[in-house]
Amino acid sequence: MAKTHSIYSDLLASISEGKRLLAILIDPDKMALTALAGFAKKINASIATHIFVGGSEVNELATEMLVSNLKALTQLPIVLFPGDVTQISDKADALLFLSLISGNNPQYLIGKHIEAASSLRNSNLEIIPTGYILIENGRMTSVEKVTQTTPLPRQNTQHIVDTAKAGELLGMKLVYLEAGSGALHPIPKEIIKFVKQDVNIPLIVGGGIRSIDQLHEAYRSGADVVVIGTAFEENEAFFEDIKRA
Ligand code: 1GP
């Protein structure tokens, strides 16, 4: 019997209460299982509200292993943010069913989704259709390499807003503005602001956020959920910093 799904409705409720949400991204390829307990402890003591799990290139079964270990270490919702079909694990709570709507590669618009359909058909995962929009950040990131798509130029704000709107009109439940992991420049505040003004679904922003100022600027501009991975991977003391923020 399917479990009661609530991550998306909890997200909407938190946003309507004006809460600012923070997802910590764990890349199963970069996180050693031996280090996971210590890392999870820091996440649990931080202001994080969600854990995202995923990466552009992850070995098969690494996600499954990581998620099943993580499940025992935290009460936070574990949301898959997969770079590929092999990163889908029933042990997580939810799946961002990403369609890369900024690019013209049919594999990442619908192809991978068809591949995933047979395993999702009987899955307990809460599936959240997400319009994933890659925006140019000053250097090439793995998403660009792996998907072989061109990110949207930062200067063309209206095109980015229209892309997000098209995602909403297609029925997507979330918009994710992505600068790419380790981005040189996070998503500019004007882009976040204009997208937020135009779409009526929750807005996730991630890529290249490494400081409290950048985190706050993303929230002030209209991000409902901010995703941070690299800054925590490289410097766990950042967990302490955001507590004081
Ligand atoms: C990448 O948006 C996420 O998909 C997070 O990026 O690793 O740069 O924080 P960072």
PDB file of C-alpha atoms in Angstrom, residues 19 32 50 92 101 111 113 123 161 169 174 188 220:
ATOM      1  CA  LYS A  19       9.753  29.840   5.942  1.00  0.00           C
ATOM      2  CA  ALA A  32      32.424   8.290   1.685  1.00  0.00           C
ATOM      3  CA  HIS A  50      15.803  18.803   3.338  1.00  0.00           C
ATOM      4  CA  ALA A  92      14.277   7.807  -0.432  1.00  0.00           C
ATOM      5  CA  ILE A 101      13.642  22.403 -20.043  1.00  0.00           C
ATOM      6  CA  GLY A 111      13.892  10.049 -22.800  1.00  0.00           C
ATOM      7  CA  HIS A 113      11.786   9.546 -17.946  1.00  0.00           C
ATOM      8  CA  SER A 123       7.287   2.825  -6.475  1.00  0.00           C
ATOM      9  CA  VAL A 161      11.247  33.694 -17.241  1.00  0.00           C
ATOM     10  CA  LEU A 169       2.037  25.647 -17.794  1.00  0.00           C
ATOM     11  CA  LEU A 174       8.605  23.097  -9.018  1.00  0.00           C
ATOM     12  CA  PRO A 188      21.820  36.479 -10.373  1.00  0.00           C
ATOM     13  CA  ARG A 220      15.593  37.946  -0.496  1.00  0.00           C
TER      14      ARG A 220
END
